[in-house]
mmCIF file of C-alpha atoms in Angstrom:
data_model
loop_
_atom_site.group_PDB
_atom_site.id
_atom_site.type_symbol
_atom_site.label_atom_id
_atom_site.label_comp_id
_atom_site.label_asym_id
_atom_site.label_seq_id
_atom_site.Cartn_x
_atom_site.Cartn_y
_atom_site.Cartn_z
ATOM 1 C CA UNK A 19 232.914 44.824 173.362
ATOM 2 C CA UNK A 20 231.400 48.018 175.068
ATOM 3 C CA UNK A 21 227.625 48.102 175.793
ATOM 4 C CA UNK A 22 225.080 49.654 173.640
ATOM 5 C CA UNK A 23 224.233 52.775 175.182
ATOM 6 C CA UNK A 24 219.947 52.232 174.710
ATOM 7 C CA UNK A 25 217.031 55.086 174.870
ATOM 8 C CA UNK A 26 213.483 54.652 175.739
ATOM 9 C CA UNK A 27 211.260 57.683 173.694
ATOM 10 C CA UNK A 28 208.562 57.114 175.691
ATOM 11 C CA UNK A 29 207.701 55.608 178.885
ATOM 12 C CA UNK A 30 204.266 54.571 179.368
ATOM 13 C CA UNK A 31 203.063 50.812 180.663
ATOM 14 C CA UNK A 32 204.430 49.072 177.432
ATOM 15 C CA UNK A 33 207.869 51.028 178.147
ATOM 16 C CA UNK A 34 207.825 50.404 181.590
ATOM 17 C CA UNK A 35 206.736 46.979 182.363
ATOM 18 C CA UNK A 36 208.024 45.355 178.790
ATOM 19 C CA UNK A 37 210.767 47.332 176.779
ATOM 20 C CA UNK A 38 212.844 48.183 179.831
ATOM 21 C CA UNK A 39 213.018 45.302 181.847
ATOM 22 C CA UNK A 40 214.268 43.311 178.577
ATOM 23 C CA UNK A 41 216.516 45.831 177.557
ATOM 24 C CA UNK A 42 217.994 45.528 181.530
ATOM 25 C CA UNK A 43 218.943 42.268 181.279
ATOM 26 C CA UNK A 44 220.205 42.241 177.873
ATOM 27 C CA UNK A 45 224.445 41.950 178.328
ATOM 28 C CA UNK A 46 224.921 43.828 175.184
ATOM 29 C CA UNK A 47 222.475 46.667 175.731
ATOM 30 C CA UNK A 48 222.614 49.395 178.276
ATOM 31 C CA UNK A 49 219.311 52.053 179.173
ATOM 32 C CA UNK A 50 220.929 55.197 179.859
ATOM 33 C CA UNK A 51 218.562 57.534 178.948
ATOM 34 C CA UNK A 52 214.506 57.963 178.756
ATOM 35 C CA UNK A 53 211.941 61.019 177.333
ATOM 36 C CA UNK A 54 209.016 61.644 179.297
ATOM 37 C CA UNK A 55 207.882 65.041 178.301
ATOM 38 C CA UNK A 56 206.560 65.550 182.241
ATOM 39 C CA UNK A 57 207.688 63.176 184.424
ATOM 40 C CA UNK A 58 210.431 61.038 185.784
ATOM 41 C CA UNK A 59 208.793 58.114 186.684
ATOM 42 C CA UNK A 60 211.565 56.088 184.850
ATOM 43 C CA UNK A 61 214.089 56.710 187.474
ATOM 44 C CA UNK A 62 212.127 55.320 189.951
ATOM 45 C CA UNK A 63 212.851 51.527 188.890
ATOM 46 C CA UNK A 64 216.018 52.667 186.995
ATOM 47 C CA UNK A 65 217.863 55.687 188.938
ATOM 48 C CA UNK A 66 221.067 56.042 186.699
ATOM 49 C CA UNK A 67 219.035 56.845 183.454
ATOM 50 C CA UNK A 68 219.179 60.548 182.029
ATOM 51 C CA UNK A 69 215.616 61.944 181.607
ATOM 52 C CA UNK A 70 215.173 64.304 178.413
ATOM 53 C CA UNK A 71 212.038 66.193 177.668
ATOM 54 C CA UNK A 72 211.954 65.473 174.095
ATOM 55 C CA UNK A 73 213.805 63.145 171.370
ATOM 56 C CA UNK A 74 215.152 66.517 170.065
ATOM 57 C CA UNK A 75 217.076 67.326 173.504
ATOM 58 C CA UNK A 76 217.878 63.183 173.534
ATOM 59 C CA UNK A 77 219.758 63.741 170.011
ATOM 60 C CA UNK A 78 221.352 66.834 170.713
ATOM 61 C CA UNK A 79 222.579 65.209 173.192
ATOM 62 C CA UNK A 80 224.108 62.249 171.489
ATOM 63 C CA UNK A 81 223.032 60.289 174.914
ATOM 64 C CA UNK A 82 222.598 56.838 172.925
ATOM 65 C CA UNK A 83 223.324 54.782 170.034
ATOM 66 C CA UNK A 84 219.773 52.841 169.973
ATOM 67 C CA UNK A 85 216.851 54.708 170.227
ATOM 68 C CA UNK A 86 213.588 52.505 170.746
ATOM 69 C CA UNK A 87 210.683 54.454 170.114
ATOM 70 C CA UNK A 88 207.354 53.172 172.397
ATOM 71 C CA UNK A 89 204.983 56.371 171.860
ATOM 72 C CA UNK A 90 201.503 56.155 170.567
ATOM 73 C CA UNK A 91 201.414 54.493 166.960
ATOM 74 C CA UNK A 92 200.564 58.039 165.321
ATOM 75 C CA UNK A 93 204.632 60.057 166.163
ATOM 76 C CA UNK A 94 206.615 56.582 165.366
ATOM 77 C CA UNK A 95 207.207 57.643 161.686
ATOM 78 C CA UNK A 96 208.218 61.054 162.576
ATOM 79 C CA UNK A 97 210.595 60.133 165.547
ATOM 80 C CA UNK A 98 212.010 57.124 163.728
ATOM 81 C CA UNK A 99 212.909 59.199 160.924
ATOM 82 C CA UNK A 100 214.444 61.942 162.902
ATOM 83 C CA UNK A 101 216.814 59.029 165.054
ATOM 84 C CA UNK A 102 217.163 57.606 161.927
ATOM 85 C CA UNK A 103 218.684 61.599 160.252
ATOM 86 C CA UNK A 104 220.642 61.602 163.600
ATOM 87 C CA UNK A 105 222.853 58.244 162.279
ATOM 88 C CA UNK A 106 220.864 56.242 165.359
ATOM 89 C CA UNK A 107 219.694 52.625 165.125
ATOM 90 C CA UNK A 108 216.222 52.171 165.869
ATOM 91 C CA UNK A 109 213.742 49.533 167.260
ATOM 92 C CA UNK A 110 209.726 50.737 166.894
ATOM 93 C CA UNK A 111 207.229 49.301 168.570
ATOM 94 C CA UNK A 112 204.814 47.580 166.179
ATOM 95 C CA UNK A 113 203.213 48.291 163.956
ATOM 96 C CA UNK A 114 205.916 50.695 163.234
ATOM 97 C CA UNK A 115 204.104 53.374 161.612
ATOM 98 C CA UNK A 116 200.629 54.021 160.344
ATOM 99 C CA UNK A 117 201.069 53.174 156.407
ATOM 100 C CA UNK A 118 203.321 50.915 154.522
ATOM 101 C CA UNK A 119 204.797 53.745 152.548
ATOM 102 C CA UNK A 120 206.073 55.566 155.697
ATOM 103 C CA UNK A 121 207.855 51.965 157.002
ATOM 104 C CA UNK A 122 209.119 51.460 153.090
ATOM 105 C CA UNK A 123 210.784 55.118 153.432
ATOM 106 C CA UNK A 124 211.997 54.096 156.761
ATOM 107 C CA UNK A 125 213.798 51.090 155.443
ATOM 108 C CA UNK A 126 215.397 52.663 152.346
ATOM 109 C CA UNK A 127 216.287 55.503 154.794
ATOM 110 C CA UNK A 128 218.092 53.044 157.352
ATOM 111 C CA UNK A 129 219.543 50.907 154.583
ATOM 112 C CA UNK A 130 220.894 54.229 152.758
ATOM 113 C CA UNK A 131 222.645 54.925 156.553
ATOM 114 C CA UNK A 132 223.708 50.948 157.056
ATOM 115 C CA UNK A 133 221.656 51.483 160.246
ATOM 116 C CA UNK A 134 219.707 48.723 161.874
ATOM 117 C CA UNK A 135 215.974 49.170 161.799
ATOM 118 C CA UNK A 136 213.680 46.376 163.755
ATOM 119 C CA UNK A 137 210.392 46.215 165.027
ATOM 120 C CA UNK A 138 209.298 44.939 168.369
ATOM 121 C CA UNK A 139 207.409 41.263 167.082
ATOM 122 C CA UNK A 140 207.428 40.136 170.929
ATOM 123 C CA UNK A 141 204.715 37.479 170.112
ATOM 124 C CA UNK A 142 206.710 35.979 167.281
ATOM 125 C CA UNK A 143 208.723 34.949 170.675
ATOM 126 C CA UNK A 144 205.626 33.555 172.360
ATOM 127 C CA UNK A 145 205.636 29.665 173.370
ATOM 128 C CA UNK A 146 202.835 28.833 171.615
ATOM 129 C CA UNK A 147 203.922 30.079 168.537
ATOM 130 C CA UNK A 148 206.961 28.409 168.741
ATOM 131 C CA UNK A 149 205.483 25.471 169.577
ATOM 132 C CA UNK A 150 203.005 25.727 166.581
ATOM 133 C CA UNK A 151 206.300 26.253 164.757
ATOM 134 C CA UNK A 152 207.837 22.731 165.538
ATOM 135 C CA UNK A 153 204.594 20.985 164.660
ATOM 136 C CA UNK A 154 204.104 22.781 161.516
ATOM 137 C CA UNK A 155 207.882 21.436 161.197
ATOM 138 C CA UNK A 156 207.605 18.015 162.111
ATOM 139 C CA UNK A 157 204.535 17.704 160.459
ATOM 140 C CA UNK A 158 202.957 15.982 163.135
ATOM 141 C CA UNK A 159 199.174 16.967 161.618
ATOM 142 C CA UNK A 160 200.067 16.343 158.361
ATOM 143 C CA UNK A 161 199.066 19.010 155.393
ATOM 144 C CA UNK A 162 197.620 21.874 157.186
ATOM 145 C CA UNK A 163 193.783 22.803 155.992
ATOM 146 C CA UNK A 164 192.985 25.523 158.527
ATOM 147 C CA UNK A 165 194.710 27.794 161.114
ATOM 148 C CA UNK A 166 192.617 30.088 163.421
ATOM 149 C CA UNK A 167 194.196 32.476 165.782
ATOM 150 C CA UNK A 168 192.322 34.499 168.089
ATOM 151 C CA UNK A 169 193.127 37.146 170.605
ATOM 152 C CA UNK A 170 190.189 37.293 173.236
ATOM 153 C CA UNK A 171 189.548 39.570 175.934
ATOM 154 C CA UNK A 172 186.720 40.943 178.310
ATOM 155 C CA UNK A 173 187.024 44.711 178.529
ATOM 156 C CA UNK A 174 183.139 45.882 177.987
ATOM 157 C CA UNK A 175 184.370 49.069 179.443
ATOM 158 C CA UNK A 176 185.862 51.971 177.737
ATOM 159 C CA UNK A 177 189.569 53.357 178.896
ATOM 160 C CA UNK A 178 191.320 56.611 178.947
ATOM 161 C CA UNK A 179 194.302 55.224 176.472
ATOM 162 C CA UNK A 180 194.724 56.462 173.165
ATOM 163 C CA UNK A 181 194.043 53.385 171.359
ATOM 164 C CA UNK A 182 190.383 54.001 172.499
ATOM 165 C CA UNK A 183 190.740 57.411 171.372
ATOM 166 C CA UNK A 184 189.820 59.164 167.821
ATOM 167 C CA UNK A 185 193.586 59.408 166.508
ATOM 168 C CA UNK A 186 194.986 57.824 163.580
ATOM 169 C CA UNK A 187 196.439 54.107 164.309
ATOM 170 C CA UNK A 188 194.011 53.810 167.077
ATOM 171 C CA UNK A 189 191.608 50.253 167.601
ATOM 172 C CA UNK A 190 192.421 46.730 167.805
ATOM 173 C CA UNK A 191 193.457 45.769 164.321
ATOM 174 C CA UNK A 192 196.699 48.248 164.621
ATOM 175 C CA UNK A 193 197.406 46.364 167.923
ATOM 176 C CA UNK A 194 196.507 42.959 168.670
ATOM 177 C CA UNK A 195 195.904 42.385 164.748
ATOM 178 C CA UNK A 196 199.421 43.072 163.936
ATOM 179 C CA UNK A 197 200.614 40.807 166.069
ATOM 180 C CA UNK A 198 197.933 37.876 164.590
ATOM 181 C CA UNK A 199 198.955 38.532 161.032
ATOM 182 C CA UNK A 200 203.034 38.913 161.546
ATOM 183 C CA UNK A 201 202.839 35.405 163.284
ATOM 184 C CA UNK A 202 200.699 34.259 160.090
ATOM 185 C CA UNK A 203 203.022 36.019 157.505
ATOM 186 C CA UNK A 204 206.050 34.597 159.557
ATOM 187 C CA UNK A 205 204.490 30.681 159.270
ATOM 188 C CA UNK A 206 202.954 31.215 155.653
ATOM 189 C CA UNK A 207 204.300 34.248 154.175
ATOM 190 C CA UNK A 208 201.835 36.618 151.555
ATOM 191 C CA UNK A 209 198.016 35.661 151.584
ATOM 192 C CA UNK A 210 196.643 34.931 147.947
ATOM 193 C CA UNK A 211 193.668 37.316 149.487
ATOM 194 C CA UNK A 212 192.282 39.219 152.446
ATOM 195 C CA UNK A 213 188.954 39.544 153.647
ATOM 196 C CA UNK A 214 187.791 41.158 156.583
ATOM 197 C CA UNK A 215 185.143 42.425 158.735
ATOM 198 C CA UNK A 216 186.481 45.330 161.517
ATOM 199 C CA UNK A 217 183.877 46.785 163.986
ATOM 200 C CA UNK A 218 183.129 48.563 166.583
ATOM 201 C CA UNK A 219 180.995 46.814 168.937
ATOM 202 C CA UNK A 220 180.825 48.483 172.252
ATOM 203 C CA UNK A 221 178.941 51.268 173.636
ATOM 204 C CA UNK A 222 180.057 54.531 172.583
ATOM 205 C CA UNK A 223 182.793 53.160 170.754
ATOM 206 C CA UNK A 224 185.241 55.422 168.680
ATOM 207 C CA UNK A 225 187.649 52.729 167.984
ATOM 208 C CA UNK A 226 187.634 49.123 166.070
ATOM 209 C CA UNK A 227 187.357 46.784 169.022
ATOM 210 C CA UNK A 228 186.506 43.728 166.607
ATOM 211 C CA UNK A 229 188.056 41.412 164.022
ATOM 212 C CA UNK A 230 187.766 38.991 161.940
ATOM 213 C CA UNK A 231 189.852 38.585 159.219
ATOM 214 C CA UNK A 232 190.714 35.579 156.292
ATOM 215 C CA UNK A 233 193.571 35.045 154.600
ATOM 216 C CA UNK A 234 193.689 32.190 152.422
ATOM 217 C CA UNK A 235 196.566 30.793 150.940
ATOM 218 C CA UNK A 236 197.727 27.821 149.033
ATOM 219 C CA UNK A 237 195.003 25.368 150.676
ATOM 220 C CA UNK A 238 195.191 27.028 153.848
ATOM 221 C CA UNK A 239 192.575 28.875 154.902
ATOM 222 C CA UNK A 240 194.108 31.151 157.827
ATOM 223 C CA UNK A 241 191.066 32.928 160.416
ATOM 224 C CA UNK A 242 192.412 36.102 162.379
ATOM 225 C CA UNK A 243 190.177 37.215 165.339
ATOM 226 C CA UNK A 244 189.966 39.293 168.797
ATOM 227 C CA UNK A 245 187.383 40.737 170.613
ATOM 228 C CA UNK A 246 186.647 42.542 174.002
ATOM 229 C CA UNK A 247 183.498 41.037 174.603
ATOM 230 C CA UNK A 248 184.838 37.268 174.757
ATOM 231 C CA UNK A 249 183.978 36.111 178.560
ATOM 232 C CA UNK A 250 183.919 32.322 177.548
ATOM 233 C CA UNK A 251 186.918 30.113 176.731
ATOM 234 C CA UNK A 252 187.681 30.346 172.878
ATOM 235 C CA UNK A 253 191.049 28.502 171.797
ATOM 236 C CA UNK A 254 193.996 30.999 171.287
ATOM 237 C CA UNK A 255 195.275 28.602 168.131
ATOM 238 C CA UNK A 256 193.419 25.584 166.755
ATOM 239 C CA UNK A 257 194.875 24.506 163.667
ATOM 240 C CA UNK A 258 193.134 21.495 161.351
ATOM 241 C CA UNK A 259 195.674 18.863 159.491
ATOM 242 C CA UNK A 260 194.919 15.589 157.605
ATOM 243 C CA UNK A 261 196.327 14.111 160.260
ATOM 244 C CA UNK A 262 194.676 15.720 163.234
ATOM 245 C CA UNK A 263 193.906 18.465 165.015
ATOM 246 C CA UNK A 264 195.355 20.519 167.577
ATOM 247 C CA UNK A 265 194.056 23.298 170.288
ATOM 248 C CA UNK A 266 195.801 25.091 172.866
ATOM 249 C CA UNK A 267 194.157 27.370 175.849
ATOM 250 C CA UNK A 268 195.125 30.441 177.275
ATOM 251 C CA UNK A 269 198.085 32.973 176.208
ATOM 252 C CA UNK A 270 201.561 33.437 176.809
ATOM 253 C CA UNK A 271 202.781 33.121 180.337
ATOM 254 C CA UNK A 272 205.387 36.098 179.904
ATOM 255 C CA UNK A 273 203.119 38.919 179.552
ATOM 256 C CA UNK A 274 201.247 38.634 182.718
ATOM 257 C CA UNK A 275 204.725 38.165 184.896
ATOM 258 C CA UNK A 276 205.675 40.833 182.993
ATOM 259 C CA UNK A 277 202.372 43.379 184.087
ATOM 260 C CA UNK A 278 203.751 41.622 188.006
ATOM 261 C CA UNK A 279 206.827 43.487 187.893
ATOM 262 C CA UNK A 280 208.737 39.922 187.578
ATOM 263 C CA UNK A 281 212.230 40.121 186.324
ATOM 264 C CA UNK A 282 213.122 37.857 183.165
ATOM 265 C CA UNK A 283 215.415 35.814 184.706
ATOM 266 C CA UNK A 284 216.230 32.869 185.943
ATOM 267 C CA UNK A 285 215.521 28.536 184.127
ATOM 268 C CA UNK A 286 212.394 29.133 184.720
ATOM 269 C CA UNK A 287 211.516 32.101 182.486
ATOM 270 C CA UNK A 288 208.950 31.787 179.798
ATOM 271 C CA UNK A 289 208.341 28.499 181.200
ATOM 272 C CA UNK A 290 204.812 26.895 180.968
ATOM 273 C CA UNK A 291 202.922 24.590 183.690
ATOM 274 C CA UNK A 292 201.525 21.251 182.044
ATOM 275 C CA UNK A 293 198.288 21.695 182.811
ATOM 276 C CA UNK A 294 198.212 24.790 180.595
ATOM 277 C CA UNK A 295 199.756 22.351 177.618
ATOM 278 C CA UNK A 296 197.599 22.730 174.513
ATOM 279 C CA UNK A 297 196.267 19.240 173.078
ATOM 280 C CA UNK A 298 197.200 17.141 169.689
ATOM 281 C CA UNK A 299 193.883 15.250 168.578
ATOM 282 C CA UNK A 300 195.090 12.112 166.227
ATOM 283 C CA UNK A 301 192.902 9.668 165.029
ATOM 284 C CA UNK A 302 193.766 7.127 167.668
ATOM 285 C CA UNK A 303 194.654 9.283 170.792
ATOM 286 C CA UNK A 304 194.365 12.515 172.137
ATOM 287 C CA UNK A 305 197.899 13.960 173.943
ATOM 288 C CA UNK A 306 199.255 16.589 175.663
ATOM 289 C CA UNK A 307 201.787 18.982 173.000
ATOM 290 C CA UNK A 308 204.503 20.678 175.610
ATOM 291 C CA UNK A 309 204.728 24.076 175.081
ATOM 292 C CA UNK A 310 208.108 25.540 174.151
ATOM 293 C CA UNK A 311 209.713 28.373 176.407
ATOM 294 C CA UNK A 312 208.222 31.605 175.463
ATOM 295 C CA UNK A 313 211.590 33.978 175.331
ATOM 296 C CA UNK A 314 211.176 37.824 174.371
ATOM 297 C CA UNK A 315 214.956 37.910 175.718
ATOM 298 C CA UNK A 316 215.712 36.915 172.372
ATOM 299 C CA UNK A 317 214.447 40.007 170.636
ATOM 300 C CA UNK A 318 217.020 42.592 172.280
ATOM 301 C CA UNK A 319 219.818 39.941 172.204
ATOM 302 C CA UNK A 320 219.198 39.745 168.318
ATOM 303 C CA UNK A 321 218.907 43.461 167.888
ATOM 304 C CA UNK A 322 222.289 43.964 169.816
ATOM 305 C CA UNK A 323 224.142 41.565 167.745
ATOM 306 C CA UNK A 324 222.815 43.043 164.612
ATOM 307 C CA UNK A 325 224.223 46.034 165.474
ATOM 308 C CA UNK A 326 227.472 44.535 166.196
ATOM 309 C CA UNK A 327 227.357 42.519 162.915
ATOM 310 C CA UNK A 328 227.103 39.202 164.743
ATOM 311 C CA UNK A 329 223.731 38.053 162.484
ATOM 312 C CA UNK A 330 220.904 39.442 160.380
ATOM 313 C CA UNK A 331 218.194 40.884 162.037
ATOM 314 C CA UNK A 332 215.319 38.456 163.185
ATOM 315 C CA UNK A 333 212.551 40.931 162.120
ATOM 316 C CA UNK A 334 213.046 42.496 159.026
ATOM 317 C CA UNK A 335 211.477 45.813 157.792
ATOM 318 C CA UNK A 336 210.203 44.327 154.613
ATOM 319 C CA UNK A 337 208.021 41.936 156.764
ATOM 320 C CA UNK A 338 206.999 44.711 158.994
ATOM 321 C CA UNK A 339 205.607 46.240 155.284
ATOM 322 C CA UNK A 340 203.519 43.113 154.473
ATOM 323 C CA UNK A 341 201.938 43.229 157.238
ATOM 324 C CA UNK A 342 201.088 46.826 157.262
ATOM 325 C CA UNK A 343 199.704 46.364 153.368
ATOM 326 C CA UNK A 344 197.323 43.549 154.600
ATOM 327 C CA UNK A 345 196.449 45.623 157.612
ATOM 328 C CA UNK A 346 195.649 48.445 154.775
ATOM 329 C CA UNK A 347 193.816 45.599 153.039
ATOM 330 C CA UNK A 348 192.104 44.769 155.491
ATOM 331 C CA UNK A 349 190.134 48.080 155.956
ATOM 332 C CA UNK A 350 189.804 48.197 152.241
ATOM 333 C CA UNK A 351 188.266 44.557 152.470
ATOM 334 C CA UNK A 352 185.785 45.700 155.198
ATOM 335 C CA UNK A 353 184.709 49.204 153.799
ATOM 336 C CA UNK A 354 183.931 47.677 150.208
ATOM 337 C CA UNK A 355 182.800 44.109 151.415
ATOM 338 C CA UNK A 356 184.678 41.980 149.510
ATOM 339 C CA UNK A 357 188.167 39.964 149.059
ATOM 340 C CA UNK A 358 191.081 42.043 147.902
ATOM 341 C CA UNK A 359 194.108 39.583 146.331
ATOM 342 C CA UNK A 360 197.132 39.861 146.599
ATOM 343 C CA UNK A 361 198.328 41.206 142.835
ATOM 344 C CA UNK A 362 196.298 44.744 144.786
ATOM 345 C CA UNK A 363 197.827 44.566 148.431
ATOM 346 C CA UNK A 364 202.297 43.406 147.354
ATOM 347 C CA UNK A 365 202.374 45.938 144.001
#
């Protein structure tokens, strides 16, 4: 079976040091082409690809059959529609657009084609999640009570990037938050209700660079957070059972040896040292949990037998629409101060 001839629209550091290196060593896939509207900076790591100025020359060209779209969150409606028109299949970078409405025309437009439609979920592919998966699973803590998730960083000082800037999809929530709440919605599915509190704490701030959001569900109370101004060590999951407790340290060991120009390849990929283990707490003794091997590989894999009608897709665009509608709910939540339930957010 021939490769899938793959385009990059786009080709900034989430392109470069994420997007292409998986698609690269994906058998199924193949980059040929990338748009960067004034440079070729692509060719540099990947000399065969084509270079296009624009995702109108890309089409006209008919250069690929997949067209991933990693441009600021504001054009990924408008270009995933027009690859989309063209009879392409299309991955988005989350959140994959700006409004629910704009991903619900998406799917009904991809679905009317019997194109696939994804969204890169990289985290849902994180080992700590998948850890958190197996003991959620096994049950090892019993009923679960409470699950907090945070997302901490120390970046007191504004940056030249467009999330920072006054356009529409900018701040945190659109980012890091829609990671947080597809990991929650994948574990737990729709909240009974949102509340939320979005800020913008630093200095000249134009941007949300604060969270903290609840979602409660069926005696499960679920805390979302991430911040900029975290220096201290905060848990990245700590989740509350009957039977115990458990906290785990530190993120995902794939992004950073992504951001070192490492290759994912090789048994040792996504693979965590010991001493970075997060911790069960039982009543009687306190143990190291292994964490499972973090694999974004799995992603483009998926995506390329989806289009070859090997399996179902692994992130579907009706997920990708719950968690924009709590994302929406979540501003709601925060501009009127109060809970907004669910019978408001999924009508």
């Amino acid at each position: 079976m021939s490769k899938i001839k793959t385009a990059l629209v786009g080709y900034g550091s989430v392109a470069e040091n994420f997007h292409a290196p998986l698609i690269s060593v994906c058998d199924d896939l193949e980059l040929v082409a990338v748009v960067e509207r004034s440079q070729q900076k692509s060719k540099i790591k990947y000399p065969g690809v084509q270079v296009f100025k624009s995702l109108e020359e890309l089409l006209e060209n008919d250069a690929a059959d997949l067209i991933v779209i990693v441009t600021p969150n504001e054009f990924h409606f408008s270009q995933a529609k027009l690859a989309l028109e063209a009879g392409k299949h299309v991955v988005v970078d989350k959140p994959v657009t700006i409004h629910s409405k704009e991903a619900k025309e998406l799917k009904e437009l991809a679905e009317s084609k019997n194109l696939i439609l994804s969204v890169f979920q990289n985290r849902r592919l994180d080992g700590d999640i998948l850890s958190i998966k197996k003991i959620l699973r096994e049950q090892i803590l019993g009923r679960i009570v409470h699950f907090e998730s945070h997302f901490d960083r120390f970046r007191p000082n504004l940056v030249d990037n467009w999330r920072e800037k006054e356009v529409p999809g900018n701040g945190i929530t659109y980012d890091l938050g829609t990671h947080l709440i597809d990991q929650v919605v994948m574990l737990f599915g729709r909240p009974a209700w949102i509340y939320a509190e979005i800020l913008k704490q630093r200095t000249g701030a134009v941007a949300d660079d604060f969270f903290d959001i609840t979602m409660m569900y069926d005696g499960i109370n679920v805390r979302l957070t991430a911040s900029v101004l975290a220096n201290a060590p905060i848990p990245r999951f700590l989740i509350l059972g009957e039977k115990g407790s458990y906290a785990k340290y530190g993120l995902d060991v794939q992004e950073k040896a992504f951001k070192a120009g490492q290759i994912p390849v090789g048994v040792n990929w996504g693979m965590e040292n010991s001493e970075a283990w997060g911790k069960l707490h039982l009543e009687k003794a306190t143990v190291s949990y292994p964490t499972e091997r973090g694999d974004y590989r799995i992603f483009y894999q998926n995506i390329a037998d989806a289009i070859h009608g090997k399996t179902s897709l692994d992130v579907k665009m009706s997920e990708a629409i719950d968690v924009l509608k709590i994302i929406e709910a979540a501003f709601l939540s925060n501009k009127e101060g109060r809970r907004v339930y669910k019978e408001e957010v999924f009508r």
